[in-house]
Amino acid sequence: MSQEILSIRDLSVNFGGVQAVKNVSITLQPGELVGLIGPNGAGKTTVFNLITNSIRPTSGEIILNGKSIVGKSPDQICRLGISRTFQNIRLFPQMSAYENVELGLHNTPQYTIFEAFIRTPRARRAGINTRKRAHELLEMVNLDKFARERASNLPYGLQRRLELARAMATSPKLLLLDEPAAGMNEDECNELIKLIRQIHTTMGYTIIMIEHHMAVVMDLCRDSRIYVLNLGALLTVGSPSEIQNNPDVIKAYLGERKNARDTSAS
Ligand SMILES: Nc1ncnc2c1ncn2[C@@H]1O[C@H](COP(=O)(O)OP(=O)(O)OP(=O)(O)O)[C@@H](O)[C@H]1O
Ligand SMILES: [Mg+2]
């Protein structure tokens, strides 16, 4: 068996009195695409924040390719090969689509600032490579024709694709997608399924995807598994059909709808 790319063991975090994540364990082999679902507030985004160390765990381990990454800076974690998209899109709205991707590529420059200033052949070559790669990434997500468009002018669904291109700019080994289909209509969801499948199968990315659109997560994880979180803890893990037929999962989601009704009625 190949070495796990990611192994999360007994991960927990408390915020004041709230235990947002409780003893969660998740394991991924290289090249896998797994889902992470659960009702609102279940702790899904917090798990991503823990993996990228924008928050520190209270206890537990996060092992990437055999080495602990707890305590590394978000920058180091990016260089070790983890990249993410955000539930609330985080683009530079005034910059063009191209510039947003280009910024991601500059995370690992191949030349010094001095070389860039006097435009050495190495810096010029790297500049050409950056342009080529940025356009390739935009093409990959079907946004090449919008390269010069301001990010804020793009429809919401296209902004989500742009975030995906920017996340791939650092050539990550592990891609964390936080609700990539949020706000998309059915046609956009179907396009996104094709795109994520392509990123996964033809480019070989290892992916964890948080998603509320059940059709999207069930389709993309049909050959793998889905982790279900509820109230910070792992409720179950299984294939899409096992998850859909699990009474505890149904109950957790029904509870969410009931809470939403109670809140809107009050
Ligand atoms: N930085 C923080 N400080 C305090 N509480 C937080 C913080 N981040 C998350 N929480 C709380 O932790 C719990 C889990 O939040 P989280 O955002 O991880 O849920 P989620 O599963 O991603 O939900 P959603 O589907 O709504 O995005 C919630 O109760 C939330 O209010
Ligand atoms: Mg979330």
GROMACS .gro file of N, CA and C in nm, residues 1 45 59 69 88 104 114 135 138 142-143 166 169 188 204 213 218 220 253:
model
   57
    1MET      N    1   0.085  -0.120   0.000
    1MET     CA    2   0.000   0.000   0.000
    1MET      C    3   0.089   0.126   0.000
   45THR      N    4  -1.541   2.361   0.775
   45THR     CA    5  -1.442   2.464   0.741
   45THR      C    6  -1.333   2.471   0.847
   59SER      N    7  -0.576   1.958   2.034
   59SER     CA    8  -0.503   1.831   2.042
   59SER      C    9  -0.517   1.758   1.909
   69ILE      N   10   0.260   1.854   1.041
   69ILE     CA   11   0.261   1.992   0.992
   69ILE      C   12   0.197   2.087   1.094
   88ASN      N   13  -1.618   3.164   0.138
   88ASN     CA   14  -1.650   3.299   0.089
   88ASN      C   15  -1.534   3.339  -0.001
  104GLY      N   16  -0.080   3.398  -0.753
  104GLY     CA   17  -0.061   3.263  -0.697
  104GLY      C   18   0.071   3.204  -0.745
  114PHE      N   19   1.637   4.148  -0.727
  114PHE     CA   20   1.740   4.220  -0.802
  114PHE      C   21   1.742   4.174  -0.949
  135HIS      N   22  -0.187   3.147  -1.823
  135HIS     CA   23  -0.287   3.126  -1.928
  135HIS      C   24  -0.332   2.980  -1.934
  138LEU      N   25  -0.582   2.936  -1.660
  138LEU     CA   26  -0.711   2.997  -1.694
  138LEU      C   27  -0.784   2.911  -1.797
  142ASN      N   28  -1.150   2.705  -1.809
  142ASN     CA   29  -1.233   2.767  -1.912
  142ASN      C   30  -1.255   2.917  -1.894
  143LEU      N   31  -1.153   2.985  -1.850
  143LEU     CA   32  -1.167   3.130  -1.826
  143LEU      C   33  -1.070   3.211  -1.910
  166ARG      N   34  -0.648   2.974  -0.918
  166ARG     CA   35  -0.546   3.034  -0.832
  166ARG      C   36  -0.494   2.932  -0.731
  169ALA      N   37  -0.235   2.720  -0.883
  169ALA     CA   38  -0.114   2.788  -0.929
  169ALA      C   39   0.010   2.746  -0.852
  188GLU      N   40  -2.438   2.514  -1.401
  188GLU     CA   41  -2.302   2.546  -1.352
  188GLU      C   42  -2.247   2.431  -1.268
  204GLY      N   43  -0.440   1.431  -1.174
  204GLY     CA   44  -0.394   1.351  -1.060
  204GLY      C   45  -0.392   1.421  -0.925
  213HIS      N   46  -2.409   2.084  -0.193
  213HIS     CA   47  -2.487   2.033  -0.307
  213HIS      C   48  -2.469   1.881  -0.312
  218MET      N   49  -2.211   1.358  -0.435
  218MET     CA   50  -2.242   1.215  -0.459
  218MET      C   51  -2.183   1.172  -0.593
  220LEU      N   52  -1.922   1.318  -0.765
  220LEU     CA   53  -1.775   1.321  -0.767
  220LEU      C   54  -1.712   1.214  -0.678
  253TYR      N   55  -2.936   1.575   0.915
  253TYR     CA   56  -2.980   1.676   0.817
  253TYR      C   57  -3.123   1.721   0.843
   0.00000   0.00000   0.00000
